[in-house]
């Protein structure tokens, strides 16, 4: 199955300096590290990148810094979604102008549009940047709204709607999308713990948080599955599961920022209203990171 953004896309954190400003230099170094450790793509300014607390100017500077750092060795996917269609249109146009390889466009949050409104929203965004491939992002636990498979299939008449990030917490969504869309839509798991189950029902890869600290292991799991080594893939899935659970024991990206700090990456605390990880979360992360076996 076609995987337009590779098998492992890391939803990268946004590093902050001690004064709370975006640390662009560290963002570049981290992106370079991720690409060197298994990532085919780097997603900037998604949920894990704290997009709700970034200004558009900060996001554009991050796009440019990461693009320069990865220098064509991986794809840059720019988070450009909004619950305001006009803002999402402008942000997606800006991402294209800044040289992004694709854009991640989240289902509009809070205002809970009907399916017809969701279709109109994504059409407007896709038509505003027709040469930029789009990954639609369904995460109803955060948006209070879900993009139905019937709506997705109608959007496939737009040539740049090529991918879907499935973060509803169920493999059934992947199965329904496969039944309706087949190979016309590349589905990526949006939940690290469900990557292997979603691969089994037709996903092509993962947009991962855990790949910040376990990129080679996640890549090895996917490659084992694709090579027909079900037992090897399952063994890696089971090895990774405690880490995946720990990284979502409280609101993302609180744990992954702590895991990076523990691993020697001073990415700073999340911006308010999120907080730094507490002692219990940090101890749990220290334990699972110590138990993680290299590939």
PDB file of C-alpha atoms in Angstrom:
ATOM      1  CA  UNK A   1       0.000   0.000   0.000  1.00  0.00           C
ATOM      2  CA  UNK A   2       1.173   3.493  -0.855  1.00  0.00           C
ATOM      3  CA  UNK A   3       2.561   5.462   2.100  1.00  0.00           C
ATOM      4  CA  UNK A   4       2.962   9.020   0.774  1.00  0.00           C
ATOM      5  CA  UNK A   5       4.721  10.259   3.907  1.00  0.00           C
ATOM      6  CA  UNK A   6       6.662   7.108   4.698  1.00  0.00           C
ATOM      7  CA  UNK A   7       5.941   4.731   7.561  1.00  0.00           C
ATOM      8  CA  UNK A   8       6.913   6.808  10.613  1.00  0.00           C
ATOM      9  CA  UNK A   9       5.966  10.459  10.947  1.00  0.00           C
ATOM     10  CA  UNK A  10       6.904  12.073  14.254  1.00  0.00           C
ATOM     11  CA  UNK A  11       4.464  14.618  15.654  1.00  0.00           C
ATOM     12  CA  UNK A  12       7.247  16.807  17.005  1.00  0.00           C
ATOM     13  CA  UNK A  13       7.129  18.770  20.243  1.00  0.00           C
ATOM     14  CA  UNK A  14       7.813  22.478  20.164  1.00  0.00           C
ATOM     15  CA  UNK A  15      10.901  23.290  22.261  1.00  0.00           C
ATOM     16  CA  UNK A  16      10.679  26.357  24.474  1.00  0.00           C
ATOM     17  CA  UNK A  17      13.526  28.313  26.023  1.00  0.00           C
ATOM     18  CA  UNK A  18      13.604  29.253  29.708  1.00  0.00           C
ATOM     19  CA  UNK A  19      11.832  32.537  28.939  1.00  0.00           C
ATOM     20  CA  UNK A  20       8.997  30.711  27.192  1.00  0.00           C
ATOM     21  CA  UNK A  21       9.977  31.671  23.656  1.00  0.00           C
ATOM     22  CA  UNK A  22      10.218  29.100  20.872  1.00  0.00           C
ATOM     23  CA  UNK A  23      13.735  27.643  20.682  1.00  0.00           C
ATOM     24  CA  UNK A  24      14.166  27.432  16.922  1.00  0.00           C
ATOM     25  CA  UNK A  25      17.745  26.174  17.082  1.00  0.00           C
ATOM     26  CA  UNK A  26      16.772  23.274  19.329  1.00  0.00           C
ATOM     27  CA  UNK A  27      13.767  22.543  17.111  1.00  0.00           C
ATOM     28  CA  UNK A  28      16.146  22.146  14.193  1.00  0.00           C
ATOM     29  CA  UNK A  29      18.480  19.858  16.123  1.00  0.00           C
ATOM     30  CA  UNK A  30      15.605  17.724  17.367  1.00  0.00           C
ATOM     31  CA  UNK A  31      14.140  17.384  13.863  1.00  0.00           C
ATOM     32  CA  UNK A  32      17.544  16.314  12.557  1.00  0.00           C
ATOM     33  CA  UNK A  33      17.812  13.728  15.349  1.00  0.00           C
ATOM     34  CA  UNK A  34      14.348  12.345  14.602  1.00  0.00           C
ATOM     35  CA  UNK A  35      15.149  11.881  10.932  1.00  0.00           C
ATOM     36  CA  UNK A  36      18.385  10.126  11.885  1.00  0.00           C
ATOM     37  CA  UNK A  37      16.445   7.800  14.185  1.00  0.00           C
ATOM     38  CA  UNK A  38      13.703   6.406  12.012  1.00  0.00           C
ATOM     39  CA  UNK A  39      11.367   9.225  11.016  1.00  0.00           C
ATOM     40  CA  UNK A  40      10.343   9.550   7.374  1.00  0.00           C
ATOM     41  CA  UNK A  41       8.433  12.729   8.113  1.00  0.00           C
ATOM     42  CA  UNK A  42       8.266  15.424  10.763  1.00  0.00           C
ATOM     43  CA  UNK A  43       4.931  16.974  11.663  1.00  0.00           C
ATOM     44  CA  UNK A  44       5.325  20.483  13.046  1.00  0.00           C
ATOM     45  CA  UNK A  45       2.673  22.404  14.988  1.00  0.00           C
ATOM     46  CA  UNK A  46       0.230  19.592  15.558  1.00  0.00           C
ATOM     47  CA  UNK A  47      -1.351  18.665  18.882  1.00  0.00           C
ATOM     48  CA  UNK A  48       1.976  17.453  20.276  1.00  0.00           C
ATOM     49  CA  UNK A  49       3.581  20.680  19.048  1.00  0.00           C
ATOM     50  CA  UNK A  50       1.151  22.740  21.185  1.00  0.00           C
ATOM     51  CA  UNK A  51      -0.410  24.491  18.221  1.00  0.00           C
ATOM     52  CA  UNK A  52      -3.215  26.031  20.334  1.00  0.00           C
ATOM     53  CA  UNK A  53      -0.675  28.181  22.192  1.00  0.00           C
ATOM     54  CA  UNK A  54       1.505  29.161  19.223  1.00  0.00           C
ATOM     55  CA  UNK A  55       1.026  32.301  17.198  1.00  0.00           C
ATOM     56  CA  UNK A  56       0.889  32.035  13.403  1.00  0.00           C
ATOM     57  CA  UNK A  57       4.221  33.866  13.268  1.00  0.00           C
ATOM     58  CA  UNK A  58       5.812  31.307  15.601  1.00  0.00           C
ATOM     59  CA  UNK A  59       4.395  28.473  13.529  1.00  0.00           C
ATOM     60  CA  UNK A  60       5.777  29.906  10.293  1.00  0.00           C
ATOM     61  CA  UNK A  61       9.235  30.297  11.841  1.00  0.00           C
ATOM     62  CA  UNK A  62       9.090  26.698  13.042  1.00  0.00           C
ATOM     63  CA  UNK A  63       8.158  25.471   9.563  1.00  0.00           C
ATOM     64  CA  UNK A  64      11.163  27.274   8.106  1.00  0.00           C
ATOM     65  CA  UNK A  65      13.594  26.121  10.814  1.00  0.00           C
ATOM     66  CA  UNK A  66      12.590  22.465  10.551  1.00  0.00           C
ATOM     67  CA  UNK A  67      12.600  22.511   6.756  1.00  0.00           C
ATOM     68  CA  UNK A  68      16.162  23.830   6.791  1.00  0.00           C
ATOM     69  CA  UNK A  69      17.252  21.252   9.376  1.00  0.00           C
ATOM     70  CA  UNK A  70      15.883  18.166   7.640  1.00  0.00           C
ATOM     71  CA  UNK A  71      17.091  19.452   4.249  1.00  0.00           C
ATOM     72  CA  UNK A  72      15.039  17.122   2.070  1.00  0.00           C
ATOM     73  CA  UNK A  73      15.944  13.945   4.000  1.00  0.00           C
ATOM     74  CA  UNK A  74      12.378  13.635   5.258  1.00  0.00           C
ATOM     75  CA  UNK A  75       9.049  15.269   4.569  1.00  0.00           C
ATOM     76  CA  UNK A  76       7.852  18.335   6.443  1.00  0.00           C
ATOM     77  CA  UNK A  77       4.159  18.190   7.309  1.00  0.00           C
ATOM     78  CA  UNK A  78       2.782  21.487   8.593  1.00  0.00           C
ATOM     79  CA  UNK A  79      -0.134  21.639  10.987  1.00  0.00           C
ATOM     80  CA  UNK A  80      -2.462  24.215   9.459  1.00  0.00           C
ATOM     81  CA  UNK A  81      -5.890  23.432  10.862  1.00  0.00           C
ATOM     82  CA  UNK A  82      -8.282  25.763  12.635  1.00  0.00           C
ATOM     83  CA  UNK A  83     -11.928  25.838  13.643  1.00  0.00           C
ATOM     84  CA  UNK A  84     -12.196  28.981  11.503  1.00  0.00           C
ATOM     85  CA  UNK A  85     -12.244  27.984   7.832  1.00  0.00           C
ATOM     86  CA  UNK A  86     -10.787  31.309   6.687  1.00  0.00           C
ATOM     87  CA  UNK A  87      -7.844  30.884   9.082  1.00  0.00           C
ATOM     88  CA  UNK A  88      -7.261  27.286   7.986  1.00  0.00           C
ATOM     89  CA  UNK A  89      -7.274  28.403   4.351  1.00  0.00           C
ATOM     90  CA  UNK A  90      -4.686  31.117   4.984  1.00  0.00           C
ATOM     91  CA  UNK A  91      -2.520  28.885   7.169  1.00  0.00           C
ATOM     92  CA  UNK A  92      -2.499  26.137   4.536  1.00  0.00           C
ATOM     93  CA  UNK A  93      -1.600  28.614   1.805  1.00  0.00           C
ATOM     94  CA  UNK A  94       1.230  29.889   4.013  1.00  0.00           C
ATOM     95  CA  UNK A  95       2.491  26.349   4.620  1.00  0.00           C
ATOM     96  CA  UNK A  96       2.621  25.761   0.876  1.00  0.00           C
ATOM     97  CA  UNK A  97       4.431  29.049   0.313  1.00  0.00           C
ATOM     98  CA  UNK A  98       6.996  28.169   2.993  1.00  0.00           C
ATOM     99  CA  UNK A  99       7.837  24.911   1.255  1.00  0.00           C
ATOM    100  CA  UNK A 100       6.002  22.329   3.343  1.00  0.00           C
ATOM    101  CA  UNK A 101       5.632  18.937   1.690  1.00  0.00           C
ATOM    102  CA  UNK A 102       2.120  18.462   3.060  1.00  0.00           C
ATOM    103  CA  UNK A 103      -0.332  19.857   5.597  1.00  0.00           C
ATOM    104  CA  UNK A 104      -2.213  18.251   8.464  1.00  0.00           C
ATOM    105  CA  UNK A 105      -5.721  19.708   8.727  1.00  0.00           C
ATOM    106  CA  UNK A 106      -7.649  18.885  11.878  1.00  0.00           C
ATOM    107  CA  UNK A 107     -11.417  18.574  12.141  1.00  0.00           C
ATOM    108  CA  UNK A 108     -12.751  21.944  13.369  1.00  0.00           C
ATOM    109  CA  UNK A 109     -13.030  21.899  17.144  1.00  0.00           C
ATOM    110  CA  UNK A 110     -15.500  23.441  19.605  1.00  0.00           C
ATOM    111  CA  UNK A 111     -18.051  24.726  17.075  1.00  0.00           C
ATOM    112  CA  UNK A 112     -19.209  21.144  16.208  1.00  0.00           C
ATOM    113  CA  UNK A 113     -20.193  21.558  12.538  1.00  0.00           C
ATOM    114  CA  UNK A 114     -22.462  19.013  10.837  1.00  0.00           C
ATOM    115  CA  UNK A 115     -21.003  16.695   8.209  1.00  0.00           C
ATOM    116  CA  UNK A 116     -21.998  19.078   5.421  1.00  0.00           C
ATOM    117  CA  UNK A 117     -20.084  21.847   7.145  1.00  0.00           C
ATOM    118  CA  UNK A 118     -17.044  19.610   7.596  1.00  0.00           C
ATOM    119  CA  UNK A 119     -17.095  18.733   3.909  1.00  0.00           C
ATOM    120  CA  UNK A 120     -17.319  22.398   2.927  1.00  0.00           C
ATOM    121  CA  UNK A 121     -14.493  23.264   5.329  1.00  0.00           C
ATOM    122  CA  UNK A 122     -12.076  20.683   3.947  1.00  0.00           C
ATOM    123  CA  UNK A 123     -13.018  21.529   0.358  1.00  0.00           C
ATOM    124  CA  UNK A 124     -12.205  25.186   0.956  1.00  0.00           C
ATOM    125  CA  UNK A 125      -8.822  24.289   2.462  1.00  0.00           C
ATOM    126  CA  UNK A 126      -7.918  21.797  -0.261  1.00  0.00           C
ATOM    127  CA  UNK A 127      -8.903  24.164  -3.068  1.00  0.00           C
ATOM    128  CA  UNK A 128      -6.872  27.006  -1.526  1.00  0.00           C
ATOM    129  CA  UNK A 129      -3.609  25.054  -1.944  1.00  0.00           C
ATOM    130  CA  UNK A 130      -4.357  22.508  -4.687  1.00  0.00           C
ATOM    131  CA  UNK A 131      -0.723  21.409  -5.120  1.00  0.00           C
ATOM    132  CA  UNK A 132      -0.205  20.668  -1.407  1.00  0.00           C
ATOM    133  CA  UNK A 133      -1.046  17.105  -0.264  1.00  0.00           C
ATOM    134  CA  UNK A 134      -3.364  17.052   2.731  1.00  0.00           C
ATOM    135  CA  UNK A 135      -3.708  14.670   5.656  1.00  0.00           C
ATOM    136  CA  UNK A 136      -7.141  14.955   7.249  1.00  0.00           C
ATOM    137  CA  UNK A 137      -6.989  14.592  11.023  1.00  0.00           C
ATOM    138  CA  UNK A 138      -9.846  13.068  12.996  1.00  0.00           C
ATOM    139  CA  UNK A 139      -9.452  13.229  16.768  1.00  0.00           C
ATOM    140  CA  UNK A 140     -12.952  13.428  18.277  1.00  0.00           C
ATOM    141  CA  UNK A 141     -11.688  13.233  21.844  1.00  0.00           C
ATOM    142  CA  UNK A 142     -10.229  16.723  21.389  1.00  0.00           C
ATOM    143  CA  UNK A 143     -12.586  18.233  18.818  1.00  0.00           C
ATOM    144  CA  UNK A 144     -15.977  17.000  20.103  1.00  0.00           C
ATOM    145  CA  UNK A 145     -16.763  16.289  16.450  1.00  0.00           C
ATOM    146  CA  UNK A 146     -15.948  13.374  14.154  1.00  0.00           C
ATOM    147  CA  UNK A 147     -15.376  13.262  10.412  1.00  0.00           C
ATOM    148  CA  UNK A 148     -17.507  10.401   9.098  1.00  0.00           C
ATOM    149  CA  UNK A 149     -16.102   7.948   6.536  1.00  0.00           C
ATOM    150  CA  UNK A 150     -19.022   8.794   4.220  1.00  0.00           C
ATOM    151  CA  UNK A 151     -17.840  12.417   4.238  1.00  0.00           C
ATOM    152  CA  UNK A 152     -14.217  11.436   3.668  1.00  0.00           C
ATOM    153  CA  UNK A 153     -15.030   9.433   0.552  1.00  0.00           C
ATOM    154  CA  UNK A 154     -16.837  12.422  -0.948  1.00  0.00           C
ATOM    155  CA  UNK A 155     -13.677  14.498  -0.454  1.00  0.00           C
ATOM    156  CA  UNK A 156     -11.573  12.115  -2.526  1.00  0.00           C
ATOM    157  CA  UNK A 157     -12.600  13.931  -5.702  1.00  0.00           C
ATOM    158  CA  UNK A 158     -10.050  16.525  -4.514  1.00  0.00           C
ATOM    159  CA  UNK A 159      -6.691  15.270  -5.822  1.00  0.00           C
ATOM    160  CA  UNK A 160      -4.686  16.641  -2.903  1.00  0.00           C
ATOM    161  CA  UNK A 161      -6.740  14.832  -0.239  1.00  0.00           C
ATOM    162  CA  UNK A 162      -4.439  11.829   0.005  1.00  0.00           C
ATOM    163  CA  UNK A 163      -4.218  10.794   3.639  1.00  0.00           C
ATOM    164  CA  UNK A 164      -6.059  10.467   6.943  1.00  0.00           C
ATOM    165  CA  UNK A 165      -4.778  10.441  10.520  1.00  0.00           C
ATOM    166  CA  UNK A 166      -7.028   8.124  12.509  1.00  0.00           C
ATOM    167  CA  UNK A 167      -7.076   9.134  16.164  1.00  0.00           C
ATOM    168  CA  UNK A 168     -10.531   8.039  17.241  1.00  0.00           C
ATOM    169  CA  UNK A 169      -9.094   5.238  19.379  1.00  0.00           C
ATOM    170  CA  UNK A 170     -10.619   2.399  17.378  1.00  0.00           C
ATOM    171  CA  UNK A 171      -9.592   0.161  14.502  1.00  0.00           C
ATOM    172  CA  UNK A 172     -13.180   0.197  13.237  1.00  0.00           C
ATOM    173  CA  UNK A 173     -12.639   3.662  11.773  1.00  0.00           C
ATOM    174  CA  UNK A 174      -9.763   2.315   9.678  1.00  0.00           C
ATOM    175  CA  UNK A 175     -11.868  -0.618   8.492  1.00  0.00           C
ATOM    176  CA  UNK A 176     -14.752   1.631   7.470  1.00  0.00           C
ATOM    177  CA  UNK A 177     -12.429   3.983   5.616  1.00  0.00           C
ATOM    178  CA  UNK A 178     -10.788   1.060   3.818  1.00  0.00           C
ATOM    179  CA  UNK A 179     -14.168  -0.311   2.754  1.00  0.00           C
ATOM    180  CA  UNK A 180     -15.221   3.031   1.279  1.00  0.00           C
ATOM    181  CA  UNK A 181     -11.922   4.460   0.047  1.00  0.00           C
ATOM    182  CA  UNK A 182      -9.675   1.482  -0.615  1.00  0.00           C
ATOM    183  CA  UNK A 183      -6.155   2.358  -1.695  1.00  0.00           C
ATOM    184  CA  UNK A 184      -7.168   5.882  -2.698  1.00  0.00           C
ATOM    185  CA  UNK A 185      -6.606   7.035   0.895  1.00  0.00           C
ATOM    186  CA  UNK A 186      -3.451   6.399   2.947  1.00  0.00           C
ATOM    187  CA  UNK A 187      -4.503   5.912   6.558  1.00  0.00           C
ATOM    188  CA  UNK A 188      -2.049   6.577   9.375  1.00  0.00           C
ATOM    189  CA  UNK A 189      -2.548   5.508  12.959  1.00  0.00           C
ATOM    190  CA  UNK A 190      -2.831   8.496  15.253  1.00  0.00           C
ATOM    191  CA  UNK A 191      -2.430   6.378  18.383  1.00  0.00           C
ATOM    192  CA  UNK A 192       0.928   4.744  19.134  1.00  0.00           C
ATOM    193  CA  UNK A 193      -0.601   1.888  21.098  1.00  0.00           C
ATOM    194  CA  UNK A 194      -2.853   0.979  18.153  1.00  0.00           C
ATOM    195  CA  UNK A 195      -0.253   1.125  15.388  1.00  0.00           C
ATOM    196  CA  UNK A 196       0.112  -2.623  14.943  1.00  0.00           C
ATOM    197  CA  UNK A 197      -3.650  -3.352  15.156  1.00  0.00           C
ATOM    198  CA  UNK A 198      -4.333  -0.573  12.658  1.00  0.00           C
ATOM    199  CA  UNK A 199      -1.676  -1.906  10.278  1.00  0.00           C
ATOM    200  CA  UNK A 200      -3.471  -5.248  10.398  1.00  0.00           C
ATOM    201  CA  UNK A 201      -6.695  -3.659   9.077  1.00  0.00           C
ATOM    202  CA  UNK A 202      -5.108  -1.462   6.434  1.00  0.00           C
ATOM    203  CA  UNK A 203      -3.209   1.495   7.877  1.00  0.00           C
ATOM    204  CA  UNK A 204       0.108   2.279   6.190  1.00  0.00           C
ATOM    205  CA  UNK A 205       2.067   3.849   9.051  1.00  0.00           C
ATOM    206  CA  UNK A 206       1.861   6.006  12.151  1.00  0.00           C
ATOM    207  CA  UNK A 207       1.932   9.627  13.152  1.00  0.00           C
ATOM    208  CA  UNK A 208       3.814   8.967  16.336  1.00  0.00           C
ATOM    209  CA  UNK A 209       4.613  10.613  19.648  1.00  0.00           C
ATOM    210  CA  UNK A 210       6.632   7.675  20.990  1.00  0.00           C
ATOM    211  CA  UNK A 211       9.088   7.954  18.081  1.00  0.00           C
ATOM    212  CA  UNK A 212      10.699  10.881  19.886  1.00  0.00           C
ATOM    213  CA  UNK A 213      12.387   8.286  22.100  1.00  0.00           C
ATOM    214  CA  UNK A 214      11.754   4.959  20.304  1.00  0.00           C
ATOM    215  CA  UNK A 215      11.930   5.712  16.597  1.00  0.00           C
ATOM    216  CA  UNK A 216      14.089   2.730  15.592  1.00  0.00           C
ATOM    217  CA  UNK A 217      11.903   0.284  17.527  1.00  0.00           C
ATOM    218  CA  UNK A 218       8.684   1.618  15.962  1.00  0.00           C
ATOM    219  CA  UNK A 219      10.211   1.487  12.515  1.00  0.00           C
ATOM    220  CA  UNK A 220      11.396  -2.087  13.141  1.00  0.00           C
ATOM    221  CA  UNK A 221       7.890  -3.117  14.267  1.00  0.00           C
ATOM    222  CA  UNK A 222       6.326  -1.759  11.081  1.00  0.00           C
ATOM    223  CA  UNK A 223       8.983  -3.287   8.851  1.00  0.00           C
ATOM    224  CA  UNK A 224       8.539  -6.658  10.562  1.00  0.00           C
ATOM    225  CA  UNK A 225       4.804  -6.503   9.932  1.00  0.00           C
ATOM    226  CA  UNK A 226       5.264  -5.535   6.290  1.00  0.00           C
ATOM    227  CA  UNK A 227       7.769  -8.376   5.825  1.00  0.00           C
ATOM    228  CA  UNK A 228       5.236 -10.899   7.108  1.00  0.00           C
ATOM    229  CA  UNK A 229       6.962 -11.444  10.448  1.00  0.00           C
ATOM    230  CA  UNK A 230       3.872 -11.263  12.634  1.00  0.00           C
ATOM    231  CA  UNK A 231       5.620 -12.726  15.677  1.00  0.00           C
ATOM    232  CA  UNK A 232       8.482 -10.235  15.465  1.00  0.00           C
ATOM    233  CA  UNK A 233       6.078  -7.309  15.044  1.00  0.00           C
ATOM    234  CA  UNK A 234       4.019  -8.496  18.011  1.00  0.00           C
ATOM    235  CA  UNK A 235       7.103  -8.817  20.204  1.00  0.00           C
ATOM    236  CA  UNK A 236       8.088  -5.225  19.403  1.00  0.00           C
ATOM    237  CA  UNK A 237       4.517  -4.018  19.965  1.00  0.00           C
ATOM    238  CA  UNK A 238       4.501  -5.614  23.396  1.00  0.00           C
ATOM    239  CA  UNK A 239       7.886  -4.117  24.207  1.00  0.00           C
ATOM    240  CA  UNK A 240       6.677  -0.656  23.194  1.00  0.00           C
ATOM    241  CA  UNK A 241       3.268  -0.802  24.865  1.00  0.00           C
ATOM    242  CA  UNK A 242       4.351   0.327  28.366  1.00  0.00           C
ATOM    243  CA  UNK A 243       6.045   3.371  26.825  1.00  0.00           C
ATOM    244  CA  UNK A 244       2.999   4.165  24.696  1.00  0.00           C
ATOM    245  CA  UNK A 245       0.741   3.980  27.739  1.00  0.00           C
ATOM    246  CA  UNK A 246       3.083   6.108  29.860  1.00  0.00           C
ATOM    247  CA  UNK A 247       3.251   8.807  27.190  1.00  0.00           C
ATOM    248  CA  UNK A 248      -0.520   9.223  27.404  1.00  0.00           C
ATOM    249  CA  UNK A 249      -1.019   8.791  31.154  1.00  0.00           C
ATOM    250  CA  UNK A 250      -1.874  12.490  31.260  1.00  0.00           C
ATOM    251  CA  UNK A 251      -2.460  15.112  28.603  1.00  0.00           C
ATOM    252  CA  UNK A 252      -0.117  14.968  25.609  1.00  0.00           C
ATOM    253  CA  UNK A 253       2.516  16.492  25.283  1.00  0.00           C
ATOM    254  CA  UNK A 254       3.199  16.690  29.032  1.00  0.00           C
ATOM    255  CA  UNK A 255       4.728  13.182  29.276  1.00  0.00           C
ATOM    256  CA  UNK A 256       6.704  13.239  26.023  1.00  0.00           C
ATOM    257  CA  UNK A 257       8.320  16.539  26.941  1.00  0.00           C
ATOM    258  CA  UNK A 258       9.354  14.981  30.243  1.00  0.00           C
ATOM    259  CA  UNK A 259      10.639  11.872  28.436  1.00  0.00           C
ATOM    260  CA  UNK A 260      12.764  14.063  26.183  1.00  0.00           C
ATOM    261  CA  UNK A 261      14.151  15.963  29.181  1.00  0.00           C
ATOM    262  CA  UNK A 262      15.022  12.640  30.836  1.00  0.00           C
ATOM    263  CA  UNK A 263      16.724  11.606  27.589  1.00  0.00           C
ATOM    264  CA  UNK A 264      18.864  14.736  27.489  1.00  0.00           C
ATOM    265  CA  UNK A 265      16.756  17.045  25.329  1.00  0.00           C
ATOM    266  CA  UNK A 266      15.985  20.299  27.205  1.00  0.00           C
ATOM    267  CA  UNK A 267      12.742  21.059  25.349  1.00  0.00           C
ATOM    268  CA  UNK A 268      11.237  23.041  28.210  1.00  0.00           C
ATOM    269  CA  UNK A 269       7.882  22.884  29.930  1.00  0.00           C
ATOM    270  CA  UNK A 270       4.624  23.081  28.002  1.00  0.00           C
ATOM    271  CA  UNK A 271       2.945  26.448  27.814  1.00  0.00           C
ATOM    272  CA  UNK A 272      -0.015  27.145  30.059  1.00  0.00           C
ATOM    273  CA  UNK A 273      -2.668  25.910  30.513  1.00  0.00           C
ATOM    274  CA  UNK A 274      -0.588  22.708  30.355  1.00  0.00           C
ATOM    275  CA  UNK A 275       1.954  22.005  33.079  1.00  0.00           C
ATOM    276  CA  UNK A 276       5.191  20.092  33.536  1.00  0.00           C
ATOM    277  CA  UNK A 277       4.986  16.405  34.424  1.00  0.00           C
ATOM    278  CA  UNK A 278       4.689  15.654  38.129  1.00  0.00           C
ATOM    279  CA  UNK A 279       6.995  13.331  40.051  1.00  0.00           C
ATOM    280  CA  UNK A 280       4.833  10.236  39.563  1.00  0.00           C
ATOM    281  CA  UNK A 281       4.724  10.686  35.791  1.00  0.00           C
ATOM    282  CA  UNK A 282       8.467  11.299  35.628  1.00  0.00           C
ATOM    283  CA  UNK A 283       9.228   8.171  37.665  1.00  0.00           C
ATOM    284  CA  UNK A 284       6.995   6.085  35.430  1.00  0.00           C
ATOM    285  CA  UNK A 285       8.771   7.438  32.361  1.00  0.00           C
ATOM    286  CA  UNK A 286      12.204   6.776  33.839  1.00  0.00           C
ATOM    287  CA  UNK A 287      11.213   3.156  34.409  1.00  0.00           C
ATOM    288  CA  UNK A 288       9.796   2.501  30.940  1.00  0.00           C
ATOM    289  CA  UNK A 289      12.666   4.268  29.187  1.00  0.00           C
ATOM    290  CA  UNK A 290      15.190   2.193  31.118  1.00  0.00           C
ATOM    291  CA  UNK A 291      13.390  -1.002  30.085  1.00  0.00           C
ATOM    292  CA  UNK A 292      13.268  -0.102  26.383  1.00  0.00           C
ATOM    293  CA  UNK A 293      15.626  -2.348  24.420  1.00  0.00           C
ATOM    294  CA  UNK A 294      17.558  -0.965  21.438  1.00  0.00           C
ATOM    295  CA  UNK A 295      17.053  -2.561  18.038  1.00  0.00           C
TER     296      UNK A 295
END
